[in-house]
Short mmCIF file of C-alpha atoms in Angstrom, two decimals:
data_model
loop_
_atom_site.label_atom_id
_atom_site.label_comp_id
_atom_site.label_asym_id
_atom_site.label_seq_id
_atom_site.Cartn_x
_atom_site.Cartn_y
_atom_site.Cartn_z
CA PHE A 1 -24.27 -255.04 -46.69
CA GLN A 2 -26.17 -257.17 -44.24
CA LEU A 3 -28.68 -255.65 -41.84
CA SER A 4 -29.42 -257.24 -38.45
CA PRO A 5 -33.07 -258.03 -37.59
CA SER A 6 -33.17 -255.10 -35.19
CA GLN A 7 -31.80 -252.69 -37.87
CA ILE A 8 -34.43 -253.96 -40.22
CA ASN A 9 -37.09 -253.26 -37.57
CA ASP A 10 -35.74 -249.76 -36.98
CA ILE A 11 -36.07 -248.90 -40.70
CA LEU A 12 -39.48 -250.54 -41.04
CA ARG A 13 -40.92 -248.89 -37.89
CA ALA A 14 -39.63 -245.33 -38.36
CA GLY A 15 -42.93 -244.11 -39.95
CA GLU A 16 -45.33 -245.83 -37.63
CA LEU A 17 -48.42 -243.95 -36.46
CA SER A 18 -51.25 -245.38 -34.39
CA HIS A 19 -54.20 -243.79 -32.67
CA LYS A 20 -56.81 -245.35 -30.49
CA ILE A 21 -60.22 -243.67 -30.13
CA LEU A 22 -60.87 -242.70 -26.50
CA ALA A 23 -63.89 -244.20 -24.86
CA LEU A 24 -66.30 -241.82 -23.11
CA ASN A 25 -67.87 -242.98 -19.84
CA GLY A 26 -66.27 -246.37 -20.44
CA LYS A 27 -68.27 -246.63 -23.73
CA ASN A 28 -66.79 -246.24 -27.22
CA ALA A 29 -69.65 -244.96 -29.31
CA ASN A 30 -67.38 -244.37 -32.29
CA SER A 31 -67.53 -246.93 -35.00
CA VAL A 32 -63.78 -246.54 -35.49
CA LEU A 33 -61.87 -248.41 -32.81
CA ARG A 34 -58.32 -247.36 -33.84
CA PHE A 35 -56.15 -246.88 -36.85
CA GLU A 36 -52.58 -247.83 -37.62
CA SER A 37 -50.40 -246.40 -40.39
CA ASN A 38 -46.91 -246.53 -41.81
CA GLN A 39 -44.84 -245.53 -44.85
CA LEU A 40 -41.68 -246.80 -46.49
CA ALA A 41 -39.83 -244.54 -48.97
CA SER A 42 -38.45 -245.64 -52.24
CA ASN A 43 -37.99 -242.12 -53.71
CA THR A 44 -35.78 -239.64 -51.89
CA PRO A 45 -37.60 -237.80 -50.48
CA ILE A 46 -40.73 -239.93 -50.32
CA GLU A 47 -43.53 -238.70 -52.70
CA ASP A 48 -46.45 -240.32 -50.79
CA ARG A 49 -48.40 -238.51 -48.07
CA ARG A 50 -51.15 -239.52 -45.64
CA SER A 51 -53.68 -237.75 -43.44
CA ALA A 52 -56.03 -238.68 -40.68
CA ALA A 53 -58.37 -236.35 -38.80
CA THR A 54 -61.56 -236.16 -36.74
CA CYS A 55 -64.14 -233.68 -38.03
CA LEU A 56 -65.00 -231.37 -35.12
CA GLN A 57 -67.95 -229.50 -36.56
CA THR A 58 -69.65 -232.43 -38.31
CA LYS A 59 -69.57 -236.11 -37.23
CA GLY A 60 -67.08 -238.51 -38.64
CA MET A 61 -63.44 -239.30 -39.17
CA MET A 62 -61.41 -239.01 -42.37
CA PHE A 63 -58.37 -240.96 -43.60
CA GLY A 64 -56.46 -240.22 -46.78
CA VAL A 65 -53.55 -241.63 -48.80
CA PHE A 66 -51.93 -239.54 -51.48
CA ASP A 67 -49.46 -240.78 -54.06
CA GLY A 68 -47.40 -238.07 -55.64
CA HIS A 69 -45.54 -238.19 -58.94
CA ALA A 70 -42.95 -235.82 -60.52
CA GLY A 71 -42.06 -234.82 -56.91
CA SER A 72 -43.94 -234.66 -53.61
CA ALA A 73 -45.26 -231.03 -53.87
CA CYS A 74 -48.78 -231.82 -55.09
CA ALA A 75 -49.24 -234.78 -52.67
CA GLN A 76 -48.07 -232.49 -49.85
CA ALA A 77 -50.58 -229.72 -50.64
CA VAL A 78 -53.45 -232.15 -51.14
CA SER A 79 -52.72 -234.00 -47.90
CA GLU A 80 -52.81 -230.67 -45.97
CA ARG A 81 -55.87 -229.19 -47.68
CA LEU A 82 -58.33 -231.78 -49.04
CA LEU A 83 -59.78 -232.87 -45.68
CA HIS A 84 -60.50 -229.26 -44.85
CA TYR A 85 -62.35 -228.79 -48.15
CA ILE A 86 -64.45 -231.94 -47.47
CA ALA A 87 -65.17 -230.80 -43.86
CA VAL A 88 -66.29 -227.31 -45.01
CA SER A 89 -68.50 -228.90 -47.69
CA LEU A 90 -70.33 -230.90 -44.99
CA MET A 91 -70.93 -227.91 -42.62
CA SER A 92 -74.37 -226.39 -42.04
CA ARG A 93 -75.05 -222.88 -43.19
CA GLN A 94 -75.13 -221.73 -39.53
CA THR A 95 -71.66 -223.12 -38.79
CA LEU A 96 -70.23 -221.59 -41.91
CA GLU A 97 -71.76 -218.19 -40.96
CA GLU A 98 -70.27 -218.45 -37.47
CA ILE A 99 -66.82 -219.22 -38.86
CA GLU A 100 -67.07 -216.36 -41.39
CA LEU A 101 -68.17 -213.90 -38.72
CA ALA A 102 -65.27 -214.89 -36.46
CA VAL A 103 -62.75 -214.32 -39.29
CA GLU A 104 -64.30 -210.92 -40.09
CA CYS A 105 -64.15 -209.87 -36.44
CA MET A 106 -60.55 -211.32 -36.16
CA LYS A 107 -61.71 -213.64 -33.41
CA PRO A 108 -60.49 -217.22 -33.02
CA ILE A 109 -62.51 -219.54 -35.27
CA LEU A 110 -64.07 -222.89 -34.40
CA PRO A 111 -61.48 -225.57 -35.06
CA ILE A 112 -62.50 -227.59 -38.09
CA LEU A 113 -60.31 -230.73 -37.76
CA GLN A 114 -58.39 -232.47 -35.11
CA TRP A 115 -55.38 -233.91 -36.95
CA HIS A 116 -53.73 -237.24 -36.01
CA LYS A 117 -50.19 -236.73 -37.30
CA HIS A 118 -46.83 -238.39 -37.25
CA PRO A 119 -43.97 -236.08 -36.09
CA ASN A 120 -42.39 -236.47 -39.53
CA ASP A 121 -45.49 -235.45 -41.45
CA ALA A 122 -44.25 -232.26 -43.10
CA GLU A 123 -46.16 -228.96 -43.44
CA TYR A 124 -45.82 -225.89 -45.69
CA ARG A 125 -46.14 -223.48 -42.74
CA GLU A 126 -45.23 -220.36 -44.71
CA ILE A 127 -48.06 -221.05 -47.07
CA THR A 128 -50.76 -222.02 -44.57
CA PRO A 129 -52.22 -218.43 -44.47
CA GLN A 130 -52.61 -218.44 -48.30
CA TYR A 131 -54.27 -221.88 -48.14
CA PHE A 132 -56.60 -220.64 -45.40
CA GLU A 133 -57.59 -217.57 -47.52
CA ASN A 134 -58.54 -219.80 -50.43
CA LEU A 135 -60.50 -222.17 -48.21
CA ARG A 136 -62.34 -219.06 -46.94
CA VAL A 137 -63.19 -218.07 -50.49
CA TYR A 138 -64.63 -221.55 -50.92
CA TRP A 139 -66.91 -221.31 -47.87
CA GLN A 140 -67.96 -217.83 -48.88
CA HIS A 141 -68.95 -219.35 -52.24
CA LEU A 142 -71.07 -221.93 -50.36
CA LEU A 143 -72.72 -219.17 -48.31
CA ASP A 144 -73.46 -217.25 -51.52
CA LEU A 145 -75.53 -220.17 -52.80
CA ASP A 146 -78.36 -218.62 -50.69
CA THR A 147 -79.63 -222.05 -49.74
CA GLU A 148 -78.65 -224.48 -46.99
CA PRO A 149 -75.52 -226.11 -48.56
CA GLY A 150 -77.04 -229.45 -47.69
CA PHE A 151 -74.68 -231.55 -49.77
CA SER A 152 -74.99 -235.33 -49.50
CA LEU A 153 -71.68 -236.87 -48.44
CA GLU A 154 -71.03 -238.04 -52.00
CA GLU A 155 -71.63 -234.49 -53.40
CA ALA A 156 -69.50 -232.91 -50.62
CA MET A 157 -66.52 -235.21 -51.44
CA THR A 158 -66.84 -234.71 -55.21
CA CYS A 159 -67.20 -230.95 -54.85
CA ALA A 160 -64.20 -230.77 -52.47
CA PHE A 161 -61.90 -232.72 -54.82
CA LYS A 162 -62.85 -230.63 -57.86
CA ARG A 163 -62.69 -227.35 -56.00
CA LEU A 164 -59.24 -228.02 -54.55
CA ASP A 165 -57.88 -229.04 -58.00
CA SER A 166 -59.35 -225.87 -59.46
CA ASP A 167 -57.69 -223.78 -56.67
CA ILE A 168 -54.30 -225.47 -57.37
CA SER A 169 -54.73 -224.48 -61.05
CA LEU A 170 -55.79 -220.87 -60.26
CA GLU A 171 -53.10 -220.26 -57.62
CA VAL A 172 -50.30 -220.75 -60.10
CA GLN A 173 -52.06 -218.36 -62.63
CA ALA A 174 -52.52 -215.56 -60.09
CA PRO A 175 -49.78 -212.87 -60.07
CA GLN A 176 -47.58 -213.47 -56.99
CA GLU A 177 -45.04 -211.12 -55.53
CA ASN A 178 -43.62 -213.61 -52.99
CA GLU A 179 -41.06 -215.82 -54.72
CA LEU A 180 -41.49 -218.76 -52.36
CA MET A 181 -45.24 -218.75 -52.81
CA ARG A 182 -44.78 -218.61 -56.66
CA ASN A 183 -42.32 -221.44 -56.63
CA VAL A 184 -44.44 -223.66 -54.45
CA ALA A 185 -47.56 -222.92 -56.54
CA LEU A 186 -45.60 -223.93 -59.66
CA GLN A 187 -44.30 -227.13 -58.15
CA VAL A 188 -47.73 -228.11 -56.83
CA ALA A 189 -49.49 -227.49 -60.10
CA PHE A 190 -46.91 -229.09 -62.40
CA SER A 191 -46.40 -232.18 -60.26
CA GLY A 192 -49.39 -234.45 -59.49
CA ALA A 193 -50.97 -236.73 -56.96
CA THR A 194 -53.65 -239.44 -56.80
CA ALA A 195 -55.84 -239.50 -53.71
CA CYS A 196 -58.05 -241.91 -51.80
CA VAL A 197 -60.07 -240.60 -48.84
CA ALA A 198 -62.46 -242.51 -46.60
CA HIS A 199 -65.08 -240.77 -44.37
CA VAL A 200 -66.51 -242.92 -41.58
CA ASP A 201 -69.64 -241.75 -39.66
CA GLY A 202 -71.40 -244.42 -37.60
CA VAL A 203 -72.22 -247.24 -40.02
CA HIS A 204 -71.81 -245.00 -43.05
CA LEU A 205 -68.61 -245.40 -44.99
CA HIS A 206 -67.84 -243.28 -48.05
CA VAL A 207 -64.70 -243.61 -50.08
CA ALA A 208 -63.67 -241.03 -52.70
CA ASN A 209 -60.91 -242.09 -55.04
CA THR A 210 -59.01 -240.31 -57.88
CA GLY A 211 -56.28 -242.40 -59.46
CA ASP A 212 -54.73 -245.70 -58.41
CA CYS A 213 -54.52 -245.74 -54.64
CA ARG A 214 -56.96 -248.38 -53.39
CA ALA A 215 -59.35 -249.00 -50.46
CA VAL A 216 -60.31 -252.58 -49.54
CA LEU A 217 -62.62 -253.81 -46.80
CA GLY A 218 -61.66 -256.82 -44.69
CA VAL A 219 -64.79 -258.98 -44.13
CA HIS A 220 -64.84 -261.82 -41.56
CA GLU A 221 -67.29 -264.42 -42.91
CA LYS A 222 -69.46 -266.76 -40.76
CA ASP A 223 -67.23 -269.73 -41.52
CA GLY A 224 -64.22 -267.94 -40.08
CA THR A 225 -62.56 -267.13 -43.45
CA TRP A 226 -61.57 -263.56 -44.57
CA SER A 227 -62.79 -261.99 -47.82
CA ALA A 228 -61.73 -258.80 -49.48
CA LEU A 229 -64.32 -256.26 -50.72
CA PRO A 230 -62.70 -253.58 -52.94
CA LEU A 231 -64.31 -250.12 -52.61
CA THR A 232 -62.31 -248.39 -55.37
CA ARG A 233 -61.36 -249.00 -59.01
CA ASP A 234 -57.86 -248.16 -60.22
CA HIS A 235 -58.16 -245.33 -62.72
CA ASN A 236 -55.62 -246.29 -65.35
CA ALA A 237 -55.24 -247.81 -68.83
CA PHE A 238 -56.19 -251.35 -67.51
CA ASP A 239 -59.73 -250.18 -66.57
CA GLU A 240 -62.36 -250.54 -69.26
CA PHE A 241 -64.55 -247.84 -67.79
CA GLU A 242 -61.71 -245.26 -67.85
CA ILE A 243 -60.78 -246.12 -71.41
CA ARG A 244 -64.41 -245.67 -72.46
CA ARG A 245 -64.78 -242.42 -70.48
CA LEU A 246 -61.72 -240.84 -72.14
CA LYS A 247 -62.84 -241.99 -75.57
CA ARG A 248 -66.19 -240.32 -75.03
CA GLU A 249 -64.48 -237.07 -74.03
CA HIS A 250 -62.18 -236.80 -77.00
CA PRO A 251 -62.61 -237.03 -80.83
CA ARG A 252 -62.44 -240.41 -82.57
CA SER A 253 -59.26 -239.31 -84.35
CA GLU A 254 -57.47 -239.58 -80.97
CA GLU A 255 -58.57 -243.11 -80.04
CA LYS A 256 -55.13 -244.61 -80.83
CA THR A 257 -53.10 -241.90 -79.01
CA LEU A 258 -55.07 -241.49 -75.76
CA PHE A 259 -53.20 -244.44 -74.22
CA VAL A 260 -49.70 -245.33 -75.44
CA ASN A 261 -47.74 -248.13 -73.71
CA ASP A 262 -50.53 -248.33 -71.10
CA ARG A 263 -49.97 -244.67 -70.10
CA LEU A 264 -52.16 -241.59 -70.61
CA LEU A 265 -50.69 -239.87 -73.75
CA GLY A 266 -47.72 -242.20 -73.18
CA ILE A 267 -46.75 -240.22 -70.00
CA LEU A 268 -48.86 -240.88 -66.94
CA MET A 269 -50.02 -244.22 -65.34
CA PRO A 270 -53.08 -242.92 -63.54
CA SER A 271 -55.86 -241.40 -65.65
CA ARG A 272 -57.18 -239.21 -62.85
CA ALA A 273 -55.08 -236.96 -60.61
CA PHE A 274 -54.68 -233.64 -58.84
CA GLY A 275 -52.25 -231.07 -60.37
CA ASP A 276 -50.50 -232.22 -63.59
CA VAL A 277 -51.65 -229.02 -65.33
CA GLN A 278 -49.53 -229.92 -68.36
CA LEU A 279 -52.26 -232.52 -69.16
CA LYS A 280 -55.13 -230.19 -68.36
CA TRP A 281 -54.31 -226.69 -69.71
CA SER A 282 -54.06 -225.49 -73.32
CA LYS A 283 -50.51 -225.10 -74.66
CA GLU A 284 -51.07 -221.31 -74.73
CA LEU A 285 -51.95 -221.11 -71.06
CA GLN A 286 -48.94 -223.24 -70.09
CA HIS A 287 -46.60 -221.01 -72.07
CA SER A 288 -47.99 -217.76 -70.65
CA VAL A 289 -47.89 -218.96 -67.02
CA LEU A 290 -44.34 -220.28 -67.33
CA GLU A 291 -43.06 -217.18 -69.03
CA ASN A 292 -44.57 -214.98 -66.36
CA SER A 293 -42.97 -217.09 -63.63
CA CYS A 294 -39.59 -215.62 -64.69
CA ASP A 295 -37.84 -218.69 -63.34
CA VAL A 296 -35.61 -220.07 -66.08
CA GLU A 297 -35.29 -223.37 -64.17
CA ALA A 298 -39.07 -223.73 -63.98
CA LEU A 299 -39.26 -223.11 -67.71
CA ASN A 300 -36.85 -225.93 -68.44
CA ILE A 301 -38.51 -228.33 -66.04
CA TYR A 302 -42.14 -227.88 -67.07
CA GLN A 303 -41.97 -226.80 -70.68
CA TYR A 304 -42.77 -230.12 -72.14
CA VAL A 305 -45.81 -230.56 -74.34
CA PRO A 306 -46.69 -234.29 -74.82
CA PRO A 307 -47.04 -235.60 -78.34
CA ASN A 308 -50.67 -235.83 -79.63
CA TYR A 309 -51.82 -233.00 -77.35
CA TYR A 310 -54.88 -231.73 -79.21
CA THR A 311 -57.97 -231.46 -77.01
CA PRO A 312 -57.11 -230.88 -73.34
CA PRO A 313 -58.01 -231.58 -70.59
CA TYR A 314 -56.99 -235.22 -70.67
CA LEU A 315 -56.94 -235.55 -66.92
CA THR A 316 -59.52 -234.87 -64.21
CA ALA A 317 -59.40 -234.90 -60.38
CA GLU A 318 -63.07 -235.80 -60.15
CA PRO A 319 -63.33 -238.73 -57.79
CA GLU A 320 -65.46 -241.84 -57.91
CA VAL A 321 -67.35 -242.06 -54.59
CA THR A 322 -68.47 -245.45 -53.17
CA TYR A 323 -70.89 -245.86 -50.33
CA HIS A 324 -70.91 -248.86 -48.03
CA LYS A 325 -73.09 -249.51 -44.97
CA LEU A 326 -70.90 -251.16 -42.36
CA ARG A 327 -72.00 -254.55 -40.96
CA GLY A 328 -70.82 -256.40 -37.93
CA LYS A 329 -68.66 -258.65 -40.10
CA ASP A 330 -66.74 -255.68 -41.64
CA LYS A 331 -63.67 -255.59 -39.43
CA PHE A 332 -61.22 -253.20 -41.03
CA LEU A 333 -60.47 -250.99 -44.02
CA VAL A 334 -57.06 -250.86 -45.80
CA ILE A 335 -56.20 -247.72 -47.70
CA ALA A 336 -52.82 -247.81 -49.50
CA SER A 337 -50.82 -246.40 -52.33
CA ASP A 338 -50.19 -248.55 -55.39
CA GLY A 339 -46.72 -249.44 -53.98
CA LEU A 340 -48.53 -252.00 -51.76
CA TRP A 341 -50.97 -253.35 -54.36
CA GLU A 342 -48.18 -253.89 -56.92
CA MET A 343 -46.69 -256.37 -54.45
CA LEU A 344 -49.71 -258.01 -52.79
CA SER A 345 -53.27 -258.84 -53.90
CA ASN A 346 -56.38 -257.56 -52.11
CA GLU A 347 -57.03 -261.05 -50.78
CA LYS A 348 -53.48 -261.50 -49.52
CA VAL A 349 -53.54 -258.11 -47.75
CA VAL A 350 -56.89 -258.86 -46.06
CA LYS A 351 -55.63 -262.35 -45.04
CA LEU A 352 -52.49 -260.93 -43.53
CA VAL A 353 -54.38 -258.35 -41.45
CA GLY A 354 -57.03 -260.96 -40.43
CA GLU A 355 -54.41 -263.46 -39.32
CA HIS A 356 -52.42 -260.80 -37.51
CA LEU A 357 -55.58 -259.75 -35.63
CA THR A 358 -56.22 -263.39 -34.61
CA GLU A 359 -52.59 -263.87 -33.57
CA LEU A 360 -52.58 -260.75 -31.46
CA SER A 361 -55.72 -261.84 -29.61
CA VAL A 362 -54.15 -265.31 -29.07
CA GLN A 363 -50.84 -263.84 -27.93
CA LYS A 364 -52.24 -261.68 -25.15
CA PRO A 365 -53.44 -264.27 -22.67
CA GLN A 366 -50.22 -266.29 -23.13
CA LEU A 367 -48.22 -263.64 -21.30
CA ALA A 368 -49.43 -264.92 -17.92
CA PHE A 369 -46.67 -267.09 -16.62
CA GLN A 370 -47.41 -270.37 -14.91
CA LYS A 371 -46.02 -270.49 -11.39
CA PRO A 372 -43.37 -271.55 -10.56
CA VAL A 373 -41.44 -270.44 -13.68
CA ASN A 374 -38.71 -272.94 -14.56
CA LEU A 375 -36.06 -272.81 -17.28
CA GLY A 376 -37.73 -275.53 -19.31
CA TYR A 377 -41.03 -273.59 -19.39
CA MET A 378 -39.23 -270.36 -20.38
CA HIS A 379 -37.33 -272.22 -23.11
CA SER A 380 -40.54 -273.59 -24.62
CA LEU A 381 -42.11 -270.04 -24.53
CA LEU A 382 -39.09 -268.68 -26.40
CA LEU A 383 -39.21 -271.48 -28.91
CA GLN A 384 -42.93 -270.81 -29.54
CA ARG A 385 -42.18 -267.16 -30.11
CA LYS A 386 -39.23 -267.98 -32.43
CA THR A 387 -41.35 -270.32 -34.59
CA ARG A 388 -43.87 -267.59 -35.02
CA GLY A 389 -41.09 -265.57 -36.59
CA ILE A 390 -39.93 -262.01 -36.05
CA ALA A 391 -42.72 -260.58 -38.19
CA SER A 392 -45.33 -261.53 -35.60
CA LEU A 393 -43.75 -259.04 -33.21
CA ASP A 394 -45.01 -256.08 -35.27
CA GLN A 395 -47.63 -254.37 -33.21
CA ASN A 396 -48.48 -252.02 -36.06
CA ILE A 397 -50.31 -253.86 -38.87
CA ALA A 398 -49.09 -251.51 -41.55
CA THR A 399 -45.54 -252.44 -40.73
CA HIS A 400 -46.46 -256.08 -40.93
CA LEU A 401 -47.87 -255.48 -44.41
CA ILE A 402 -44.80 -253.58 -45.61
CA ARG A 403 -42.59 -256.38 -44.29
CA HIS A 404 -44.56 -258.97 -46.34
CA ALA A 405 -44.86 -256.70 -49.40
CA ILE A 406 -41.14 -256.33 -49.85
CA GLY A 407 -39.79 -259.43 -48.06
CA SER A 408 -42.08 -262.34 -49.07
CA ASN A 409 -40.62 -265.29 -50.97
CA GLU A 410 -42.51 -267.47 -53.40
CA TYR A 411 -44.13 -269.34 -50.46
CA GLY A 412 -45.55 -266.15 -49.04
CA GLU A 413 -43.15 -266.21 -46.06
CA VAL A 414 -40.88 -263.35 -45.07
CA ASP A 415 -37.32 -264.01 -46.12
CA GLN A 416 -34.95 -262.06 -43.88
CA GLU A 417 -32.24 -261.90 -46.62
CA LYS A 418 -34.62 -260.63 -49.23
CA LEU A 419 -35.95 -258.08 -46.78
CA ALA A 420 -32.43 -256.80 -45.97
CA ALA A 421 -31.57 -256.69 -49.69
CA MET A 422 -34.73 -254.71 -50.48
CA LEU A 423 -33.98 -252.18 -47.77
CA THR A 424 -30.36 -251.59 -48.76
CA LEU A 425 -30.86 -251.10 -52.53
CA PRO A 426 -28.93 -248.06 -53.78
CA GLU A 427 -30.98 -244.89 -54.50
CA ASP A 428 -30.62 -245.20 -58.29
CA LEU A 429 -31.91 -248.83 -58.26
CA VAL A 430 -34.55 -248.97 -55.64
CA ARG A 431 -37.42 -247.63 -57.87
CA MET A 432 -36.87 -250.55 -60.22
CA TYR A 433 -37.89 -252.97 -57.46
CA ARG A 434 -40.37 -251.13 -55.28
CA ASP A 435 -42.36 -247.94 -55.09
CA ASP A 436 -43.12 -245.71 -52.09
CA ILE A 437 -45.55 -247.56 -49.87
CA THR A 438 -48.10 -245.84 -47.65
CA ILE A 439 -50.69 -247.79 -45.66
CA THR A 440 -53.49 -246.86 -43.25
CA VAL A 441 -55.55 -249.61 -41.63
CA VAL A 442 -58.79 -248.55 -39.89
CA TYR A 443 -60.32 -251.04 -37.41
CA PHE A 444 -64.07 -250.88 -36.84
CA ASN A 445 -65.90 -251.34 -33.53
CA ALA A 446 -68.28 -254.29 -34.17
CA GLU A 447 -70.13 -253.61 -30.86
CA THR A 448 -71.04 -250.01 -31.96
CA ILE A 449 -72.09 -251.20 -35.41
CA GLU A 450 -74.24 -254.02 -34.01
CA ASN A 451 -75.87 -251.63 -31.46
CA TYR A 452 -76.83 -249.38 -34.34
CA TYR A 453 -78.76 -252.22 -35.98
CA ARG A 454 -80.26 -253.23 -32.69
CA ASN A 455 -81.57 -249.73 -32.03
CA ASN A 456 -82.76 -249.14 -35.56
CA GLU A 457 -84.59 -252.36 -36.24
#
């Protein structure tokens, strides 16, 4: 089944999202210039999720990529909730008090986030009130601390990740009359998701990562070359630190069984994730929660205790947080699920984005036609465009990366036939060749960053 180039483009561009930061008084003071994002499903439905939002009560923008496994339920819940938890963790005591007072008096509350969403980004609307209630319990807890919350950004992100994971675990244990709520809570807790979230505020970039999504910075060196600076480590069996951490947390008798076939307990690739309570709870707790859920189907799906399950928890959602102070030469940040990194190296991804940036800036002035326009001139323009290839027509850089990830031949060029074949693989085969891919690329405003250094020297 052969796809035409325009059909290929339609499939590749369906999930495109881009957002440009508006300039105020002709000046763009934000260190984020714009971001571009896209997804391509391999699973049906896709198990990846993404989020992007501007924090309205604190400064900064947040971008997240979430890679679900055993279904999309956990990734969905985390994509809707985690940025709220981080934003609340960053608020001053006064702002939290104002919000709490508004809720008590049933008045409209200060909006916390301005979301930047794609029309296809799903939401669990029926469950939003329940999620809001639990977020409120969290900010009440922060108010009960009696001191100004005053978290550093690193503490706020760590605290938000751990608190949300704890809430996911508690929600499924709480007695629940509403069947829909109970089923969603079960699905969320027993599926899992890895998460990578970046927070950008001026020149301050923090990245919190749990699992094997990845964030890589694109740096434009003085000599004109591009270099890749990874800001995360993949948490899995190939990482020495993770192996050592898990060995420290469990008895020596389990050293041989912690990782089997490069998977945690022989089951899970990532060694950190949200949800996945079957790798966190005791066997007794799992049995009691499933028996009380009264859903025979749920019992059958989730009642699986892995071999060598002696000293849970084996899994944590605690993130690793990296701080980077942006410099004028830091041009963009790529955050993506492992579906991209399995296909392309950090360096290749940065090079593709860098070259695309250069090409777009070269392309723009060429649109001015020489007068008078003759056929020969038009023909040479069309030939130039053709030699650059169809891929260069992608305005969205995430689409350009997906095109290369699944369509590149051994020379690193996009092969139209390979691309068409990868997009028409039958449902039962596609996962053998590629995973869900989700990418967000954040472009930085060099002028704003350089002004910061000028004014703070």
